[in-house]
PDB file of C-alpha atoms in Angstrom:
ATOM      1  CA  UNK A 234      14.878   0.897  36.485  1.00 40.00           C
ATOM      2  CA  UNK A 235      14.481   2.078  32.885  1.00 41.00           C
ATOM      3  CA  UNK A 236      13.086   5.463  31.770  1.00 42.00           C
ATOM      4  CA  UNK A 237       9.526   4.169  32.158  1.00 43.00           C
ATOM      5  CA  UNK A 238      10.121   3.073  35.734  1.00 40.00           C
ATOM      6  CA  UNK A 239       9.884  -0.618  34.864  1.00 41.00           C
ATOM      7  CA  UNK A 240      12.330  -2.943  36.657  1.00 40.00           C
ATOM      8  CA  UNK A 241      15.138  -4.103  34.360  1.00 45.00           C
ATOM      9  CA  UNK A 242      18.298  -6.158  34.475  1.00 52.00           C
ATOM     10  CA  UNK A 243      21.148  -6.554  32.021  1.00 52.00           C
ATOM     11  CA  UNK A 244      21.361  -9.672  29.891  1.00 48.00           C
ATOM     12  CA  UNK A 245      24.221 -11.143  27.919  1.00 47.00           C
ATOM     13  CA  UNK A 246      23.635 -11.433  24.180  1.00 47.00           C
ATOM     14  CA  UNK A 247      26.877 -13.099  23.127  1.00 42.00           C
ATOM     15  CA  UNK A 248      24.994 -16.287  22.374  1.00 38.00           C
ATOM     16  CA  UNK A 249      21.769 -18.016  23.257  1.00 37.00           C
ATOM     17  CA  UNK A 250      21.043 -21.691  22.851  1.00 36.00           C
ATOM     18  CA  UNK A 251      17.566 -22.325  21.461  1.00 38.00           C
ATOM     19  CA  UNK A 252      16.362 -25.419  19.638  1.00 38.00           C
ATOM     20  CA  UNK A 253      20.003 -26.543  19.382  1.00 36.00           C
ATOM     21  CA  UNK A 254      20.883 -23.352  17.495  1.00 37.00           C
ATOM     22  CA  UNK A 255      23.135 -20.515  18.539  1.00 35.00           C
ATOM     23  CA  UNK A 256      21.870 -16.947  18.123  1.00 39.00           C
ATOM     24  CA  UNK A 257      24.850 -14.591  18.230  1.00 38.00           C
ATOM     25  CA  UNK A 258      25.000 -10.862  18.891  1.00 41.00           C
ATOM     26  CA  UNK A 259      26.499  -9.985  15.525  1.00 39.00           C
ATOM     27  CA  UNK A 260      23.353 -11.304  13.801  1.00 42.00           C
ATOM     28  CA  UNK A 261      21.123  -8.816  15.604  1.00 43.00           C
ATOM     29  CA  UNK A 262      20.150  -5.372  14.297  1.00 41.00           C
ATOM     30  CA  UNK A 263      18.168  -2.473  15.704  1.00 38.00           C
ATOM     31  CA  UNK A 264      15.600  -2.987  12.940  1.00 36.00           C
ATOM     32  CA  UNK A 265      15.052  -6.701  13.479  1.00 36.00           C
ATOM     33  CA  UNK A 266      15.438  -7.907  17.046  1.00 42.00           C
ATOM     34  CA  UNK A 267      15.215 -11.492  18.227  1.00 43.00           C
ATOM     35  CA  UNK A 268      13.410 -12.592  21.354  1.00 42.00           C
ATOM     36  CA  UNK A 269      16.200 -14.564  23.007  1.00 45.00           C
ATOM     37  CA  UNK A 270      14.466 -17.084  25.252  1.00 44.00           C
ATOM     38  CA  UNK A 271      16.229 -18.508  28.255  1.00 52.00           C
ATOM     39  CA  UNK A 272      18.290 -15.395  29.044  1.00 58.00           C
ATOM     40  CA  UNK A 273      15.618 -13.544  30.988  1.00 63.00           C
ATOM     41  CA  UNK A 274      13.175 -16.248  32.076  1.00 62.00           C
ATOM     42  CA  UNK A 275       9.940 -17.456  30.509  1.00 62.00           C
ATOM     43  CA  UNK A 276       7.981 -14.210  30.970  1.00 65.00           C
ATOM     44  CA  UNK A 277      10.662 -11.805  29.723  1.00 66.00           C
ATOM     45  CA  UNK A 278      12.704 -11.129  26.613  1.00 63.00           C
ATOM     46  CA  UNK A 279      16.109  -9.594  25.930  1.00 64.00           C
ATOM     47  CA  UNK A 280      15.653  -6.176  24.304  1.00 64.00           C
ATOM     48  CA  UNK A 281      18.836  -5.475  22.321  1.00 61.00           C
ATOM     49  CA  UNK A 282      19.971  -2.049  21.076  1.00 57.00           C
ATOM     50  CA  UNK A 283      22.311  -1.230  18.193  1.00 54.00           C
ATOM     51  CA  UNK A 284      25.369  -1.480  20.465  1.00 54.00           C
ATOM     52  CA  UNK A 285      24.303  -5.073  21.264  1.00 54.00           C
ATOM     53  CA  UNK A 286      23.542  -4.203  24.871  1.00 57.00           C
ATOM     54  CA  UNK A 287      20.546  -6.048  26.228  1.00 61.00           C
ATOM     55  CA  UNK A 288      17.919  -5.295  28.870  1.00 65.00           C
ATOM     56  CA  UNK A 289      15.422  -7.826  30.236  1.00 69.00           C
ATOM     57  CA  UNK A 290      11.865  -6.603  29.746  1.00 67.00           C
ATOM     58  CA  UNK A 291       8.392  -8.075  30.232  1.00 68.00           C
ATOM     59  CA  UNK A 292       7.078  -9.787  27.092  1.00 60.00           C
ATOM     60  CA  UNK A 293       4.123  -7.378  27.088  1.00 58.00           C
ATOM     61  CA  UNK A 294       6.588  -4.558  26.379  1.00 55.00           C
ATOM     62  CA  UNK A 295       8.035  -6.144  23.231  1.00 51.00           C
ATOM     63  CA  UNK A 296       7.258  -4.146  20.118  1.00 58.00           C
ATOM     64  CA  UNK A 297       8.732  -2.964  16.849  1.00 70.00           C
ATOM     65  CA  UNK A 298       8.976   0.832  16.518  1.00 79.00           C
ATOM     66  CA  UNK A 299       6.911   2.639  13.882  1.00 83.00           C
ATOM     67  CA  UNK A 300       9.122   3.571  10.930  1.00 87.00           C
ATOM     68  CA  UNK A 301       8.927   7.184   9.819  1.00 92.00           C
ATOM     69  CA  UNK A 302       9.699   8.566   6.359  1.00 93.00           C
ATOM     70  CA  UNK A 303      11.748  11.697   5.575  1.00 95.00           C
ATOM     71  CA  UNK A 304       9.752  14.834   6.405  1.00 93.00           C
ATOM     72  CA  UNK A 305       7.626  13.126   9.064  1.00 92.00           C
ATOM     73  CA  UNK A 306       7.510  14.603  12.570  1.00 92.00           C
ATOM     74  CA  UNK A 307       9.721  12.757  15.031  1.00 93.00           C
ATOM     75  CA  UNK A 308      11.066  12.880  18.578  1.00 91.00           C
ATOM     76  CA  UNK A 309      14.797  12.520  19.016  1.00 87.00           C
ATOM     77  CA  UNK A 310      15.685   9.437  21.049  1.00 82.00           C
ATOM     78  CA  UNK A 311      12.190   7.903  20.787  1.00 81.00           C
ATOM     79  CA  UNK A 312      11.972   4.107  21.026  1.00 74.00           C
ATOM     80  CA  UNK A 313       8.454   3.931  19.596  1.00 79.00           C
ATOM     81  CA  UNK A 314       8.919   5.933  16.374  1.00 86.00           C
ATOM     82  CA  UNK A 315      12.188   6.022  14.450  1.00 89.00           C
ATOM     83  CA  UNK A 316      13.409   7.745  11.271  1.00 92.00           C
ATOM     84  CA  UNK A 317      14.012   4.610   9.207  1.00 89.00           C
ATOM     85  CA  UNK A 318      14.861   6.101   5.792  1.00 90.00           C
ATOM     86  CA  UNK A 319      16.657   9.143   4.403  1.00 91.00           C
ATOM     87  CA  UNK A 320      19.728   9.915   6.493  1.00 90.00           C
ATOM     88  CA  UNK A 321      18.147   8.286   9.555  1.00 89.00           C
ATOM     89  CA  UNK A 322      18.317  11.402  11.721  1.00 92.00           C
ATOM     90  CA  UNK A 323      15.713  13.346  13.692  1.00 94.00           C
ATOM     91  CA  UNK A 324      16.592  17.051  13.639  1.00 93.00           C
ATOM     92  CA  UNK A 325      14.293  19.795  14.905  1.00 93.00           C
ATOM     93  CA  UNK A 326      11.526  17.162  15.208  1.00 94.00           C
ATOM     94  CA  UNK A 327      11.700  16.298  11.474  1.00 95.00           C
ATOM     95  CA  UNK A 328      13.125  13.106   9.928  1.00 95.00           C
ATOM     96  CA  UNK A 329      16.039  14.047   7.679  1.00 95.00           C
ATOM     97  CA  UNK A 330      16.735  13.050   4.072  1.00 96.00           C
ATOM     98  CA  UNK A 331      19.421  12.857   1.415  1.00 96.00           C
ATOM     99  CA  UNK A 332      19.795  16.235  -0.291  1.00 96.00           C
ATOM    100  CA  UNK A 333      18.981  16.747  -3.979  1.00 97.00           C
ATOM    101  CA  UNK A 334      21.988  15.959  -6.135  1.00 97.00           C
ATOM    102  CA  UNK A 335      23.326  13.418  -3.647  1.00 96.00           C
ATOM    103  CA  UNK A 336      23.460   9.632  -4.138  1.00 96.00           C
ATOM    104  CA  UNK A 337      20.348   7.574  -3.292  1.00 95.00           C
ATOM    105  CA  UNK A 338      19.317   3.930  -3.483  1.00 93.00           C
ATOM    106  CA  UNK A 339      15.540   4.506  -3.539  1.00 93.00           C
ATOM    107  CA  UNK A 340      13.067   7.362  -3.499  1.00 95.00           C
ATOM    108  CA  UNK A 341      12.451   7.006   0.246  1.00 94.00           C
ATOM    109  CA  UNK A 342      16.054   8.183   0.779  1.00 95.00           C
ATOM    110  CA  UNK A 343      15.140  11.589  -0.680  1.00 96.00           C
ATOM    111  CA  UNK A 344      13.048  14.500   0.553  1.00 94.00           C
ATOM    112  CA  UNK A 345       9.222  14.484   0.592  1.00 91.00           C
ATOM    113  CA  UNK A 346       8.973  16.287  -2.777  1.00 92.00           C
ATOM    114  CA  UNK A 347      11.936  14.558  -4.419  1.00 95.00           C
ATOM    115  CA  UNK A 348      12.639  11.177  -6.000  1.00 96.00           C
ATOM    116  CA  UNK A 349      15.616   8.923  -6.739  1.00 95.00           C
ATOM    117  CA  UNK A 350      16.368   9.428 -10.441  1.00 94.00           C
ATOM    118  CA  UNK A 351      17.581   6.771 -12.886  1.00 89.00           C
ATOM    119  CA  UNK A 352      21.059   8.222 -12.363  1.00 91.00           C
ATOM    120  CA  UNK A 353      20.935   7.342  -8.670  1.00 94.00           C
ATOM    121  CA  UNK A 354      20.668  10.939  -7.442  1.00 96.00           C
ATOM    122  CA  UNK A 355      17.884  12.673  -5.502  1.00 96.00           C
ATOM    123  CA  UNK A 356      16.041  15.220  -7.663  1.00 96.00           C
ATOM    124  CA  UNK A 357      12.942  17.424  -7.368  1.00 96.00           C
ATOM    125  CA  UNK A 358       9.745  15.887  -8.721  1.00 96.00           C
ATOM    126  CA  UNK A 359       8.530  17.193 -12.082  1.00 95.00           C
ATOM    127  CA  UNK A 360       5.598  19.490 -12.766  1.00 94.00           C
ATOM    128  CA  UNK A 361       2.475  18.602 -14.751  1.00 95.00           C
ATOM    129  CA  UNK A 362       3.280  18.157 -18.447  1.00 95.00           C
ATOM    130  CA  UNK A 363       7.025  17.651 -17.880  1.00 96.00           C
ATOM    131  CA  UNK A 364       8.957  14.804 -19.490  1.00 95.00           C
ATOM    132  CA  UNK A 365       9.462  11.690 -17.355  1.00 94.00           C
ATOM    133  CA  UNK A 366      10.603   8.090 -17.488  1.00 92.00           C
ATOM    134  CA  UNK A 367       9.306   6.758 -14.124  1.00 92.00           C
ATOM    135  CA  UNK A 368       6.165   7.390 -12.051  1.00 93.00           C
ATOM    136  CA  UNK A 369       8.044   8.708  -9.005  1.00 94.00           C
ATOM    137  CA  UNK A 370       9.381  11.571 -11.135  1.00 96.00           C
ATOM    138  CA  UNK A 371       5.842  12.997 -11.146  1.00 96.00           C
ATOM    139  CA  UNK A 372       5.436  12.946  -7.369  1.00 94.00           C
ATOM    140  CA  UNK A 373       2.682  11.346  -5.318  1.00 93.00           C
ATOM    141  CA  UNK A 374      -0.174  13.099  -7.141  1.00 93.00           C
ATOM    142  CA  UNK A 375       0.844  12.209 -10.700  1.00 95.00           C
ATOM    143  CA  UNK A 376       1.958   9.376 -12.958  1.00 95.00           C
ATOM    144  CA  UNK A 377       4.260   9.091 -15.981  1.00 94.00           C
ATOM    145  CA  UNK A 378       2.044   8.460 -19.011  1.00 93.00           C
ATOM    146  CA  UNK A 379       3.674   7.136 -22.190  1.00 91.00           C
ATOM    147  CA  UNK A 380       0.960   8.077 -24.662  1.00 87.00           C
ATOM    148  CA  UNK A 381       3.051   8.793 -27.789  1.00 83.00           C
ATOM    149  CA  UNK A 382       4.760   5.860 -29.531  1.00 75.00           C
ATOM    150  CA  UNK A 383       7.225   8.227 -31.226  1.00 78.00           C
ATOM    151  CA  UNK A 384       8.646   9.450 -27.889  1.00 84.00           C
ATOM    152  CA  UNK A 385      11.126   7.718 -25.581  1.00 86.00           C
ATOM    153  CA  UNK A 386       9.704   9.553 -22.594  1.00 90.00           C
ATOM    154  CA  UNK A 387       6.328  10.000 -20.943  1.00 93.00           C
ATOM    155  CA  UNK A 388       4.446  13.036 -19.678  1.00 95.00           C
ATOM    156  CA  UNK A 389       3.682  13.761 -16.014  1.00 96.00           C
ATOM    157  CA  UNK A 390      -0.101  13.549 -15.744  1.00 97.00           C
ATOM    158  CA  UNK A 391      -2.076  14.367 -12.559  1.00 97.00           C
ATOM    159  CA  UNK A 392      -4.240  11.607 -11.122  1.00 97.00           C
ATOM    160  CA  UNK A 393      -8.025  12.078 -11.447  1.00 97.00           C
ATOM    161  CA  UNK A 394      -7.620  14.686 -14.207  1.00 97.00           C
ATOM    162  CA  UNK A 395      -8.807  13.150 -17.522  1.00 97.00           C
ATOM    163  CA  UNK A 396     -12.355  13.327 -18.892  1.00 97.00           C
ATOM    164  CA  UNK A 397     -14.533  10.456 -20.078  1.00 97.00           C
ATOM    165  CA  UNK A 398     -13.628   9.134 -23.517  1.00 97.00           C
ATOM    166  CA  UNK A 399      -9.852   9.647 -23.229  1.00 96.00           C
ATOM    167  CA  UNK A 400      -7.725   6.555 -23.919  1.00 96.00           C
ATOM    168  CA  UNK A 401      -5.343   6.141 -20.970  1.00 96.00           C
ATOM    169  CA  UNK A 402      -3.438   3.126 -22.243  1.00 94.00           C
ATOM    170  CA  UNK A 403       0.349   3.256 -22.537  1.00 90.00           C
ATOM    171  CA  UNK A 404       1.805   3.062 -26.035  1.00 82.00           C
ATOM    172  CA  UNK A 405       4.555   0.410 -26.289  1.00 82.00           C
ATOM    173  CA  UNK A 406       5.677   0.166 -29.900  1.00 77.00           C
ATOM    174  CA  UNK A 407       2.597  -0.737 -31.899  1.00 79.00           C
ATOM    175  CA  UNK A 408       0.757  -2.067 -28.818  1.00 85.00           C
ATOM    176  CA  UNK A 409      -1.377  -0.301 -26.238  1.00 89.00           C
ATOM    177  CA  UNK A 410      -0.995  -1.538 -22.658  1.00 91.00           C
ATOM    178  CA  UNK A 411      -3.457  -0.900 -19.843  1.00 94.00           C
ATOM    179  CA  UNK A 412      -1.013   0.176 -17.106  1.00 88.00           C
ATOM    180  CA  UNK A 413      -1.228  -0.118 -13.337  1.00 86.00           C
ATOM    181  CA  UNK A 414      -2.212   3.527 -12.784  1.00 88.00           C
ATOM    182  CA  UNK A 415      -4.300   3.906 -15.956  1.00 94.00           C
ATOM    183  CA  UNK A 416      -7.706   4.172 -14.271  1.00 96.00           C
ATOM    184  CA  UNK A 417      -6.351   6.615 -11.676  1.00 96.00           C
ATOM    185  CA  UNK A 418      -5.744   9.230 -14.371  1.00 97.00           C
ATOM    186  CA  UNK A 419      -9.512   9.387 -15.039  1.00 97.00           C
ATOM    187  CA  UNK A 420     -11.653  11.875 -13.117  1.00 97.00           C
ATOM    188  CA  UNK A 421     -14.036   8.991 -12.422  1.00 96.00           C
ATOM    189  CA  UNK A 422     -11.260   6.680 -11.245  1.00 96.00           C
ATOM    190  CA  UNK A 423     -12.370   4.072 -13.800  1.00 97.00           C
ATOM    191  CA  UNK A 424     -11.334   3.183 -17.350  1.00 97.00           C
ATOM    192  CA  UNK A 425     -12.477   0.234 -19.446  1.00 95.00           C
ATOM    193  CA  UNK A 426      -9.475  -2.155 -19.477  1.00 93.00           C
ATOM    194  CA  UNK A 427     -10.404  -3.357 -22.983  1.00 92.00           C
ATOM    195  CA  UNK A 428     -10.780  -0.008 -24.738  1.00 94.00           C
ATOM    196  CA  UNK A 429      -8.721   2.035 -22.291  1.00 95.00           C
ATOM    197  CA  UNK A 430     -11.375   4.771 -22.279  1.00 97.00           C
ATOM    198  CA  UNK A 431     -12.186   6.744 -19.130  1.00 98.00           C
ATOM    199  CA  UNK A 432     -15.813   6.300 -18.150  1.00 97.00           C
ATOM    200  CA  UNK A 433     -18.080   7.531 -15.361  1.00 95.00           C
ATOM    201  CA  UNK A 434     -20.090   4.321 -15.500  1.00 92.00           C
ATOM    202  CA  UNK A 435     -18.677   0.832 -15.569  1.00 94.00           C
ATOM    203  CA  UNK A 436     -20.662  -2.314 -16.421  1.00 96.00           C
ATOM    204  CA  UNK A 437     -22.935  -3.688 -13.715  1.00 97.00           C
ATOM    205  CA  UNK A 438     -23.817  -7.264 -12.869  1.00 97.00           C
ATOM    206  CA  UNK A 439     -27.568  -7.827 -13.333  1.00 97.00           C
ATOM    207  CA  UNK A 440     -27.429 -11.029 -11.241  1.00 96.00           C
ATOM    208  CA  UNK A 441     -24.904 -10.031  -8.562  1.00 95.00           C
ATOM    209  CA  UNK A 442     -24.925 -12.469  -5.649  1.00 95.00           C
ATOM    210  CA  UNK A 443     -27.376 -14.872  -7.314  1.00 96.00           C
ATOM    211  CA  UNK A 444     -26.715 -18.585  -7.689  1.00 96.00           C
ATOM    212  CA  UNK A 445     -25.176 -19.662 -10.983  1.00 96.00           C
ATOM    213  CA  UNK A 446     -23.615 -22.654 -12.738  1.00 96.00           C
ATOM    214  CA  UNK A 447     -21.622 -20.890 -15.477  1.00 96.00           C
ATOM    215  CA  UNK A 448     -20.546 -17.394 -16.489  1.00 97.00           C
ATOM    216  CA  UNK A 449     -23.360 -17.192 -19.028  1.00 97.00           C
ATOM    217  CA  UNK A 450     -25.834 -17.191 -16.124  1.00 97.00           C
ATOM    218  CA  UNK A 451     -24.354 -13.893 -14.921  1.00 98.00           C
ATOM    219  CA  UNK A 452     -25.722 -11.372 -17.418  1.00 97.00           C
ATOM    220  CA  UNK A 453     -24.746  -7.705 -17.139  1.00 97.00           C
ATOM    221  CA  UNK A 454     -25.853  -4.286 -18.321  1.00 95.00           C
ATOM    222  CA  UNK A 455     -23.712  -4.735 -21.456  1.00 94.00           C
ATOM    223  CA  UNK A 456     -24.534  -7.081 -24.332  1.00 92.00           C
ATOM    224  CA  UNK A 457     -22.291 -10.157 -24.623  1.00 93.00           C
ATOM    225  CA  UNK A 458     -20.497  -9.334 -21.348  1.00 95.00           C
ATOM    226  CA  UNK A 459     -20.853 -11.693 -18.420  1.00 97.00           C
ATOM    227  CA  UNK A 460     -19.736 -11.476 -14.815  1.00 97.00           C
ATOM    228  CA  UNK A 461     -17.778 -14.377 -13.362  1.00 97.00           C
ATOM    229  CA  UNK A 462     -19.601 -17.316 -11.779  1.00 96.00           C
ATOM    230  CA  UNK A 463     -17.407 -18.175  -8.802  1.00 94.00           C
ATOM    231  CA  UNK A 464     -17.420 -20.612  -5.911  1.00 91.00           C
ATOM    232  CA  UNK A 465     -18.178 -19.182  -2.499  1.00 86.00           C
ATOM    233  CA  UNK A 466     -16.714 -20.358   0.794  1.00 82.00           C
ATOM    234  CA  UNK A 467     -19.417 -22.851   1.714  1.00 79.00           C
ATOM    235  CA  UNK A 468     -19.817 -26.597   2.183  1.00 78.00           C
ATOM    236  CA  UNK A 469     -22.562 -26.922  -0.425  1.00 83.00           C
ATOM    237  CA  UNK A 470     -20.524 -26.052  -3.510  1.00 85.00           C
ATOM    238  CA  UNK A 471     -22.672 -22.998  -4.224  1.00 91.00           C
ATOM    239  CA  UNK A 472     -21.540 -20.570  -6.896  1.00 95.00           C
ATOM    240  CA  UNK A 473     -22.511 -16.912  -7.179  1.00 96.00           C
ATOM    241  CA  UNK A 474     -22.378 -14.161  -9.786  1.00 97.00           C
ATOM    242  CA  UNK A 475     -19.606 -11.700  -9.001  1.00 97.00           C
ATOM    243  CA  UNK A 476     -19.794  -7.887  -9.058  1.00 98.00           C
ATOM    244  CA  UNK A 477     -18.362  -5.686 -11.824  1.00 97.00           C
ATOM    245  CA  UNK A 478     -16.715  -2.240 -11.958  1.00 96.00           C
ATOM    246  CA  UNK A 479     -20.026  -0.351 -12.069  1.00 96.00           C
ATOM    247  CA  UNK A 480     -21.559  -2.117  -9.067  1.00 97.00           C
ATOM    248  CA  UNK A 481     -21.939  -0.359  -5.739  1.00 96.00           C
ATOM    249  CA  UNK A 482     -19.087  -2.269  -4.096  1.00 96.00           C
ATOM    250  CA  UNK A 483     -16.462  -1.009  -6.555  1.00 97.00           C
ATOM    251  CA  UNK A 484     -18.038   2.469  -6.710  1.00 97.00           C
ATOM    252  CA  UNK A 485     -17.697   2.699  -2.927  1.00 97.00           C
ATOM    253  CA  UNK A 486     -14.090   1.502  -3.049  1.00 96.00           C
ATOM    254  CA  UNK A 487     -13.190   4.175  -5.624  1.00 97.00           C
ATOM    255  CA  UNK A 488     -14.926   6.890  -3.588  1.00 97.00           C
ATOM    256  CA  UNK A 489     -13.084   5.909  -0.410  1.00 97.00           C
ATOM    257  CA  UNK A 490      -9.765   5.788  -2.247  1.00 97.00           C
ATOM    258  CA  UNK A 491     -10.339   9.343  -3.509  1.00 97.00           C
ATOM    259  CA  UNK A 492     -11.038  10.498   0.052  1.00 97.00           C
ATOM    260  CA  UNK A 493      -7.854   8.822   1.292  1.00 96.00           C
ATOM    261  CA  UNK A 494      -5.883  10.218  -1.688  1.00 96.00           C
ATOM    262  CA  UNK A 495      -6.987  13.811  -1.070  1.00 96.00           C
ATOM    263  CA  UNK A 496      -5.980  13.534   2.590  1.00 96.00           C
ATOM    264  CA  UNK A 497      -2.515  12.120   1.812  1.00 94.00           C
ATOM    265  CA  UNK A 498      -1.345  14.323  -1.069  1.00 92.00           C
ATOM    266  CA  UNK A 499       1.443  15.629   1.151  1.00 89.00           C
ATOM    267  CA  UNK A 500       2.692  12.126   1.895  1.00 91.00           C
ATOM    268  CA  UNK A 501       6.213  11.159   0.797  1.00 92.00           C
ATOM    269  CA  UNK A 502       6.510  10.352  -2.923  1.00 91.00           C
ATOM    270  CA  UNK A 503       8.087   6.945  -2.313  1.00 91.00           C
ATOM    271  CA  UNK A 504       5.574   5.666   0.241  1.00 89.00           C
ATOM    272  CA  UNK A 505       2.986   4.458  -2.271  1.00 89.00           C
ATOM    273  CA  UNK A 506      -0.557   3.633  -1.202  1.00 91.00           C
ATOM    274  CA  UNK A 507       0.175   3.022   2.476  1.00 89.00           C
ATOM    275  CA  UNK A 508      -1.578   4.569   5.476  1.00 87.00           C
ATOM    276  CA  UNK A 509       0.542   7.777   5.392  1.00 87.00           C
ATOM    277  CA  UNK A 510      -0.483   8.533   8.983  1.00 83.00           C
ATOM    278  CA  UNK A 511      -4.148   8.421   7.958  1.00 90.00           C
ATOM    279  CA  UNK A 512      -4.913   5.007   9.415  1.00 88.00           C
ATOM    280  CA  UNK A 513      -8.716   5.339   9.508  1.00 91.00           C
ATOM    281  CA  UNK A 514      -9.063   6.553   5.910  1.00 94.00           C
ATOM    282  CA  UNK A 515      -6.599   3.914   4.726  1.00 93.00           C
ATOM    283  CA  UNK A 516      -8.462   1.158   6.570  1.00 90.00           C
ATOM    284  CA  UNK A 517     -11.839   2.378   5.260  1.00 92.00           C
ATOM    285  CA  UNK A 518     -10.535   2.265   1.691  1.00 94.00           C
ATOM    286  CA  UNK A 519      -8.836  -1.127   2.013  1.00 92.00           C
ATOM    287  CA  UNK A 520     -11.860  -2.679   3.715  1.00 90.00           C
ATOM    288  CA  UNK A 521     -14.193  -1.478   0.941  1.00 93.00           C
ATOM    289  CA  UNK A 522     -11.681  -2.658  -1.691  1.00 94.00           C
ATOM    290  CA  UNK A 523     -11.571  -6.155  -0.197  1.00 91.00           C
ATOM    291  CA  UNK A 524     -15.358  -6.269   0.100  1.00 91.00           C
ATOM    292  CA  UNK A 525     -15.528  -5.717  -3.670  1.00 94.00           C
ATOM    293  CA  UNK A 526     -12.587  -7.948  -4.567  1.00 93.00           C
ATOM    294  CA  UNK A 527     -13.802 -10.840  -2.423  1.00 92.00           C
ATOM    295  CA  UNK A 528     -17.521 -10.264  -2.856  1.00 94.00           C
ATOM    296  CA  UNK A 529     -18.298 -13.894  -3.738  1.00 93.00           C
ATOM    297  CA  UNK A 530     -15.870 -15.385  -1.236  1.00 88.00           C
ATOM    298  CA  UNK A 531     -17.508 -13.453   1.620  1.00 86.00           C
ATOM    299  CA  UNK A 532     -21.061 -14.153   0.418  1.00 86.00           C
ATOM    300  CA  UNK A 533     -21.542 -16.916   2.997  1.00 82.00           C
ATOM    301  CA  UNK A 534     -19.406 -15.250   5.658  1.00 74.00           C
ATOM    302  CA  UNK A 535     -20.220 -11.517   5.572  1.00 62.00           C
ATOM    303  CA  UNK A 536     -18.438 -10.635   8.843  1.00 61.00           C
ATOM    304  CA  UNK A 537     -14.985 -11.935   7.920  1.00 55.00           C
ATOM    305  CA  UNK A 538     -13.997  -8.863   5.900  1.00 54.00           C
ATOM    306  CA  UNK A 539     -15.966  -6.414   8.041  1.00 53.00           C
ATOM    307  CA  UNK A 540     -13.816  -7.273  11.040  1.00 52.00           C
ATOM    308  CA  UNK A 541     -10.545  -7.392   9.130  1.00 47.00           C
ATOM    309  CA  UNK A 542      -7.859  -4.953  10.269  1.00 43.00           C
ATOM    310  CA  UNK A 543      -5.667  -3.598   7.479  1.00 39.00           C
ATOM    311  CA  UNK A 544      -2.764  -1.768   9.062  1.00 38.00           C
TER     312      UNK A 544
END
C-alpha cells in the first residue's frame, strides 16, 4: 500500500506500446508525466517519479501538483504542492530561491522581493522614483515608466497613483506609445488610449446592447465617438452595440481588479496577474473582465460566461 493506504503495484516504464509508438522512460519528467496505458490495466495509470520508478494508481488519483513560487508556504515531500521555481527546495516550510547576486534565468528564480536583472543576476526591486529599464525592477506594485524622451531609463511608478489629467504614455523617440500598464498607473485605473490622459470617467455607450447595423448606430456620450456594432452569437445574424470603458461592465471589472490587486501585493514579483493564492478574488475579477470583453458575444447566451471557471 502507498502512504494513503491505497493498493498499489509496481509497473515497468522502460517502454510502452501505444498507437504503434514507443514511450520511453527517459522522455518522462516529474513535471510532465504521461499516462502509460496498457501497463496497469484500463482503469489505472502508471504514476512515474523523477527516478523513473512507477506505481499503478487508480485513474481518479491522477493529478498534476500545484506549482509554488519562491516564498510560498510548502510541505517538504508533498506530492500535491511542489516548489517549482527558485532553487526548487522546501526548507522550514518555505519555497527557496536564488540569492541576490547569483545567476538567474527569470524573475521567478529570485526571491519574492527581487527580480532577474538584465545582467542575469537576482537583485532587490527598486523603490518608487528609482531608475529602471524593465517593469519587474519596480516589483509587483509598480511599473517602469519611460516618460522622458531624453533619458535612456524609466522611473519606477506605483500602480494606481497618478491623478486625472496626467499623460501616462511612454515616450519612444518623438512618439508617445500607450503601454500595456499605462491605465494601471492612474488612480482610476483608466486612461484614454488616444490622449493618454488619466480619467475618472470613460466614454459610455448610449445604445449598449441595442440592435444596430453599423457603428454609426451606436452613439456614445462623446461627440463623434461610436461604439462598435458587433455580431452576437445567434442564428439570426443580429448585431448589437458594444460597451465602452465608462460603462458599468468595465467599471466593475476595474473595481474587482483593484480588490484582487490589494489582496495580492505580497505576491511574487514574477508571477504577474495570476491567482496568487487568492482564487476567489482572481476568478471574480476575470469573470467580470470577460463579461465586459465579450459583452456582445454573450448577449444571446448570458449564462456562458457566468458559469465559466477561470483557474
